[in-house]
Coordinates of C-alpha atoms in Angstrom, one line a residue:
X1 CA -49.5 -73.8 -52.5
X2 CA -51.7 -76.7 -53.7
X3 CA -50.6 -80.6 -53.2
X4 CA -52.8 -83.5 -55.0
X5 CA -53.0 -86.6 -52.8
X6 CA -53.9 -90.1 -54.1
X7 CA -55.0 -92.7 -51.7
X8 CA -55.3 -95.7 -53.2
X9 CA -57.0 -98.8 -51.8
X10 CA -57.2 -102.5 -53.2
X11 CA -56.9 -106.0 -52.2
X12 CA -53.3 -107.3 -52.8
X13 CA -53.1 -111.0 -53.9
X14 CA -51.3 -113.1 -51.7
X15 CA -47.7 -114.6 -53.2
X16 CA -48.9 -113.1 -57.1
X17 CA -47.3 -109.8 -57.6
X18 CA -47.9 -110.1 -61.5
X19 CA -51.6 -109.4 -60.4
X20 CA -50.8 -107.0 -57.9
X21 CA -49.0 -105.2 -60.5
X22 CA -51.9 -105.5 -62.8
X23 CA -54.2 -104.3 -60.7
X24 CA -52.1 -101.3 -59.9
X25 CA -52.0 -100.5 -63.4
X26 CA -55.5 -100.8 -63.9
X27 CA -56.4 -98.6 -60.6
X28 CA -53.9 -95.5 -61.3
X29 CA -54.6 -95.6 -64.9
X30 CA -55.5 -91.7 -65.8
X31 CA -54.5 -90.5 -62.5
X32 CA -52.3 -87.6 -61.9
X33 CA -51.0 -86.6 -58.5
X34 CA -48.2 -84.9 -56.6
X35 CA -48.1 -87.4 -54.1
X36 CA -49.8 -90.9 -54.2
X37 CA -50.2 -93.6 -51.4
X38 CA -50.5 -97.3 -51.7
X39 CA -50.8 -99.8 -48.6
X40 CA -48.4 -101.5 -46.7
X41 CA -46.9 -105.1 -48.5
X42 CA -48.9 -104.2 -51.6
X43 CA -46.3 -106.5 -53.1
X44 CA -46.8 -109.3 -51.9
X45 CA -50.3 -109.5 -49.0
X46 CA -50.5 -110.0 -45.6
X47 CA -50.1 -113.4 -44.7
X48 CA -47.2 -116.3 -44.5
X49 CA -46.5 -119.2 -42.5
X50 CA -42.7 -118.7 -43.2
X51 CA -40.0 -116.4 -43.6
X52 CA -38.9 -119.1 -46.4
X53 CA -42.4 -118.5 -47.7
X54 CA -42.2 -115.1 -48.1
X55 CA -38.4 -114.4 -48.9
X56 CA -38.9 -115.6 -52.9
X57 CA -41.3 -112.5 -52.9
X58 CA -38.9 -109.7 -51.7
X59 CA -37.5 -107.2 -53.1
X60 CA -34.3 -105.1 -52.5
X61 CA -34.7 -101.5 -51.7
X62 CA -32.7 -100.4 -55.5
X63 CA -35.4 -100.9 -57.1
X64 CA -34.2 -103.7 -59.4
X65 CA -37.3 -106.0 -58.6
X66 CA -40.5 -105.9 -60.8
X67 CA -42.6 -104.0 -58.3
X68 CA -40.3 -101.2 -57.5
X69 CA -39.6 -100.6 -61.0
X70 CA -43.3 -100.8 -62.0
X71 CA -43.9 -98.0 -58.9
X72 CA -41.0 -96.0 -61.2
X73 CA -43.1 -96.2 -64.1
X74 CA -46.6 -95.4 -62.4
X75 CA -44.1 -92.3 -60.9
X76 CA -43.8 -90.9 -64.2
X77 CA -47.5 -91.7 -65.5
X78 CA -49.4 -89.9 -62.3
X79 CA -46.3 -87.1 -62.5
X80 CA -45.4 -87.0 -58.8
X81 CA -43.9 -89.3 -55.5
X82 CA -45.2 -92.7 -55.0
X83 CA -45.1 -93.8 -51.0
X84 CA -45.9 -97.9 -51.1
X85 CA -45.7 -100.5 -48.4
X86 CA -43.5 -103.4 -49.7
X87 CA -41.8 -106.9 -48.5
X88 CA -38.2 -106.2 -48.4
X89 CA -35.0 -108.6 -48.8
X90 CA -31.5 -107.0 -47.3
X91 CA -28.2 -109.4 -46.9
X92 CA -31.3 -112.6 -46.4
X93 CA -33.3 -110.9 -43.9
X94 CA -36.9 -110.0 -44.1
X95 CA -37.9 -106.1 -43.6
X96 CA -41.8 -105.4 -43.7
X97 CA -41.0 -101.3 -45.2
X98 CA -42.3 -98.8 -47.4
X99 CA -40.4 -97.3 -50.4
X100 CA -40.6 -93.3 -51.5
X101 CA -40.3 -93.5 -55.5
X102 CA -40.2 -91.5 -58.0
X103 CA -39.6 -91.9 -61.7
X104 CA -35.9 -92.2 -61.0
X105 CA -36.0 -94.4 -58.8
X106 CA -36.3 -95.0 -55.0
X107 CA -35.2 -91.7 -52.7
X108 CA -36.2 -93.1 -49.3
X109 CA -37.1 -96.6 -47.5
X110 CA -38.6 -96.6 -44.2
X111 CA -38.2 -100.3 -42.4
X112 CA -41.6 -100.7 -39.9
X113 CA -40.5 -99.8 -36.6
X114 CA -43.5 -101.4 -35.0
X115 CA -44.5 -104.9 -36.2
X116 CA -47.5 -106.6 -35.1
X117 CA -48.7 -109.6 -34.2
X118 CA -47.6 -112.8 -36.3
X119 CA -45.4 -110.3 -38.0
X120 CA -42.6 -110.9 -35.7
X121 CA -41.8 -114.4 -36.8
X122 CA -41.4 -112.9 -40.3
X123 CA -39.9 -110.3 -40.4
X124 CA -36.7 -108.4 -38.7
X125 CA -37.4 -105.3 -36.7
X126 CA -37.3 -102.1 -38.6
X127 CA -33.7 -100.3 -38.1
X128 CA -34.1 -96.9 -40.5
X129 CA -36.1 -95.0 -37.1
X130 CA -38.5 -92.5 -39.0
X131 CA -37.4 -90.3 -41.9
X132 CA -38.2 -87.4 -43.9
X133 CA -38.4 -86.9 -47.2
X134 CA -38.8 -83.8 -49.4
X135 CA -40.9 -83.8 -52.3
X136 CA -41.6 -80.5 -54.7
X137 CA -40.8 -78.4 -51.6
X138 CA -43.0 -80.5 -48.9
X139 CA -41.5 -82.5 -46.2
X140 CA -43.0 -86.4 -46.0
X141 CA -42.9 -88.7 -43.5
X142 CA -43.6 -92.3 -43.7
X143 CA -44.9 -94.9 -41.1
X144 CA -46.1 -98.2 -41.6
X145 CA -49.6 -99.6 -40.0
X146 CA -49.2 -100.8 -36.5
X147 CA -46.7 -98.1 -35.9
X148 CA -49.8 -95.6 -35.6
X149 CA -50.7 -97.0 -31.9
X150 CA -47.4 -95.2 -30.8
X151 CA -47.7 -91.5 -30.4
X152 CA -44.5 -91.9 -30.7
X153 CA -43.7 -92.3 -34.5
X154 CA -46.0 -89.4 -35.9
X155 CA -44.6 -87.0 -33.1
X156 CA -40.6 -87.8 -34.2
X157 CA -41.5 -87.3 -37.7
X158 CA -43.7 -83.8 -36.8
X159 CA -40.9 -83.0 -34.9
X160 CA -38.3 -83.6 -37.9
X161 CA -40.7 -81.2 -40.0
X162 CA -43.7 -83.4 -41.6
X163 CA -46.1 -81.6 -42.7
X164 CA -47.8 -85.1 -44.5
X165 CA -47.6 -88.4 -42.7
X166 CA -48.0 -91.2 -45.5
X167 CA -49.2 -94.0 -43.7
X168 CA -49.7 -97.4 -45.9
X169 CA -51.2 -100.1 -43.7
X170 CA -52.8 -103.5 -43.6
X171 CA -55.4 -102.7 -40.7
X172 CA -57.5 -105.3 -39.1
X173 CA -58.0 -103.9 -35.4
X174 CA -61.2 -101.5 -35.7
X175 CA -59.3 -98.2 -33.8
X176 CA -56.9 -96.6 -36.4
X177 CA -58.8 -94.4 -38.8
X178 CA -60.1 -92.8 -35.2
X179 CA -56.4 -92.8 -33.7
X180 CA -55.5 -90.8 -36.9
X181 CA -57.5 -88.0 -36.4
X182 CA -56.2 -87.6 -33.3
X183 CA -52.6 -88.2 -34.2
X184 CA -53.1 -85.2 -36.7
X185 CA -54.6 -83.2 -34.3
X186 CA -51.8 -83.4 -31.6
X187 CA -49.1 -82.9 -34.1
X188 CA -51.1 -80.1 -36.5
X189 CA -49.9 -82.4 -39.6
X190 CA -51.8 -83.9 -42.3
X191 CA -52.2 -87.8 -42.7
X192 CA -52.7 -90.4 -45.5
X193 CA -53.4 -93.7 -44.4
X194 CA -53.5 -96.1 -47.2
X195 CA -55.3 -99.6 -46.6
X196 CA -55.9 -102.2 -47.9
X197 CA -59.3 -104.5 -48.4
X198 CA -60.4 -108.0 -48.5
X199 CA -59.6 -111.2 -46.4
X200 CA -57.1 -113.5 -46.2
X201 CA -56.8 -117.1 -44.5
X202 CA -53.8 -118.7 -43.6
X203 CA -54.8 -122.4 -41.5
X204 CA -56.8 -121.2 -38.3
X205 CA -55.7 -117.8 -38.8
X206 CA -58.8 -115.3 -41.0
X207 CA -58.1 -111.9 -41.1
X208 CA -60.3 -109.2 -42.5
X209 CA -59.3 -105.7 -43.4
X210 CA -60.9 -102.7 -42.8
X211 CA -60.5 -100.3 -45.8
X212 CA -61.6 -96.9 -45.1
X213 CA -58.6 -95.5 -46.3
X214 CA -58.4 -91.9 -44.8
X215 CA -56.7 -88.3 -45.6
X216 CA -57.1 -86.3 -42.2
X217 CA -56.1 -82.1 -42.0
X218 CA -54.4 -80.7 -39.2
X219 CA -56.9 -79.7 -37.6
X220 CA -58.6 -83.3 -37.6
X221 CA -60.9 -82.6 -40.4
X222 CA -61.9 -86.0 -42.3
X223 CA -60.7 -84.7 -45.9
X224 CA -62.0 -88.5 -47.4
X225 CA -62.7 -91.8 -45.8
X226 CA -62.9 -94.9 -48.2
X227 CA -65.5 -97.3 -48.1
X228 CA -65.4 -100.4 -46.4
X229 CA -64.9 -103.1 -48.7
X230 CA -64.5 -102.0 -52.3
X231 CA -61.1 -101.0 -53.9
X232 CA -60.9 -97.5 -54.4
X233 CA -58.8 -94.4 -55.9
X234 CA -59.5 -90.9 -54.1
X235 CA -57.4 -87.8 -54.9
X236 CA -58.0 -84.7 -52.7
X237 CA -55.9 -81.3 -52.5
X238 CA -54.6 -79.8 -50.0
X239 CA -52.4 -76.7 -48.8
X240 CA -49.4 -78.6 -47.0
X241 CA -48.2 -74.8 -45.6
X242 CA -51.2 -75.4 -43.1
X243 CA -48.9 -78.2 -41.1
X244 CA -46.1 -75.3 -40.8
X245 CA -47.5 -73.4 -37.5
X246 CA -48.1 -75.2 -34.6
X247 CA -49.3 -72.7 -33.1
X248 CA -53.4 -73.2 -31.6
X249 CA -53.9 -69.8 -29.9
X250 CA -51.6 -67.0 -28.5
X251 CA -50.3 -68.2 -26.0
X252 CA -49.7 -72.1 -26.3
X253 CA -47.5 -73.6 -29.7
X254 CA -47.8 -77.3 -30.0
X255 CA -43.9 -77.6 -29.9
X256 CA -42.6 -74.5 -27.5
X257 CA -44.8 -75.7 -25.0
X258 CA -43.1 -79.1 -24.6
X259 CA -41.5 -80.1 -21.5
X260 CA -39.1 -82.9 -22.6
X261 CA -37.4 -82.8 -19.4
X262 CA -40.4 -83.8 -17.7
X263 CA -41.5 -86.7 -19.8
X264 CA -38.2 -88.5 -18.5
X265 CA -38.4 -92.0 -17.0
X266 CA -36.1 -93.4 -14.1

C-alpha cells in the first residue's frame, strides 16, 4: 500500500488569516495527496501580547470559521486528510490545537498537550491527551511542536497504533528535526513535522523559525528535509504498513520488550 504525504511549509501572517488563507491557496494549488500537513497556528502566527489579542482570531473546532472551512475545501481539491495547527476558541478559552479535516468536515482536534514558553499566558493547557485517527485504512496521530521534547507523546500515540505522527509546529529551538529521527526510530513510526518559516517580533521579543520541515521513516531515514528559509510544498510516498512490526531482530520487539512495571516512580 502506497500513502502520498504533503508537507507544506510557509510563513503565516500574524493577526491576517485572509492572507494566510491566500497563501494556502496559492501553495496547494495542483496538489494531490492522501494526507497533507500544515504547521501549527497556521491561522493566525505565533506571537501575541494577549489572550484578548488573539481571541478575535479563533476559531471553534465545527469548522464554521473561515479557515476550517477553507481546510474543507483544500480537503476536496488535494483528495485526501488535511492535519493543520490552528488557534482555537471553546466556551472563551484559548486552545493552541491542530484540526484533522477532510472535505466533510473536521473528524479529530488535538489541543497541545505541551505548550511552550510565552505560550502559557495564552493559551489553556491542552485537555484532548493524544488521539488517533484513521484515514483510508491508516492510523494518524497528531502532536503539536513543543510536545516533541517529551518521548512521551509519540510513544502513547505508537502505542495506540500510529503508524504516521503528523506533527505541525512553530520551531525556534535548533534540536527538533534531530529529536525526530530519533523519536521515529524508538517507536518504528513515520513522522511529518510541518514548520513554519520567517520571523516575527513582538516588543523585545524576535523569534526566528527554523523551517526544514521534515518526513522521517521508521527506521530514521530522512525521506525530505525543507530548506531553511523559503516556503515550500514537498509530497513524498510512503508504505505506512512499514510502522506495523515493531519488531528490530528475533529476539527483541520494540513493544513486548517493555517493562512498564519498572518505569514506575514512588
Amino acid at each position: 500500500m502506497k500513502l502520498s504525504i504533503a508537507v507544506v511549509q510557509f510563513n503565516p501572517v500574524r493577526d491576517n488569516i485572509k492572507k494566510n488563507i491566500r497563501k494556502l491557496r496559492r501553495l496547494l494549488t495542483g496538489i494531490k495527496s492522501d494526507l497533507v500537513v500544515l504547521p501549527e497556528l497556521a491561522n493566525t502566527g505565533y506571537l501575541y501580547a494577549t489572550p484578548e489579542d488573539l481571541l478575535p482570531l479563533a476559531e471553534p473546532q465545527d469548522g464554521s470559521g473561515a479557515f476550517l472551512t477553507t481546510l474543507r475545501e483544500l480537503a476536496a481539491q488535494t483528495g485526501g486528510l488535511i492535519v493543520s495547527g490552528y488557534a482555537e476558541v471553546a466556551e472563551g478559552k484559548l486552545l493552541n490545537a491542530a484540526a484533522a479535516v477532510t472535505q466533510d468536515g473536521v473528524i479529530a482536534n488535538y489541543r497541545k498537550t505541551h505548550l511552550f514558553d510565552h505560550e502559557k499566558a495564552l493559551y489553556s493547557s491542552g485537555d484532548t491527551g493524544f488521539q488517533i485517527v484513521e484515514w483510508q485504512g491508516v492510523k494518524i496521530g497528531m502532536m503539536i511542536c513543543f510536545d516533541w521534547i517529551f518521548p512521551e507523546a509519540a510513544r502513547t500515540l505508537a502505542l495506540k497504533g500510529a503508524q504516521i505522527i503528523a506533527h505541525p509546529a512553530n520551531l525556534v529551538l535548533p534540536y527538533c528535526q534531530n529529536a525526530m529521527i530519533t523519536r521515529s526510530i524508538e517507536n518504528q513510526v513515520f513522522t511529518v513535522t510541518a514548520n513554519r518559516v520567517g520571523k516575527e517580533h513582538l516588543d523585545n521579543l524576535h523569534l526566528t523559525f527554523t523551517g526544514q520541515s521534515q518526513v522521517t521513516t521508521p527506521g530514521g531515514k530522512i525521506l525530505y528535509r525543507g530548506p531553511t528559509r523559503k516556503e515550500s510544498v514537498h509530497v513524498v510516498e510512503i508504505d505506512p504498513e512499514r510502522a506495523v512490526n515493531k519488531r528490530l531482530n528475533t529476539n527483541n520487539d520494540l513493544f513486548e520488550d517493555r517493562r512498564s512495571s519498572l518505569y514506575e516512580i514512588d
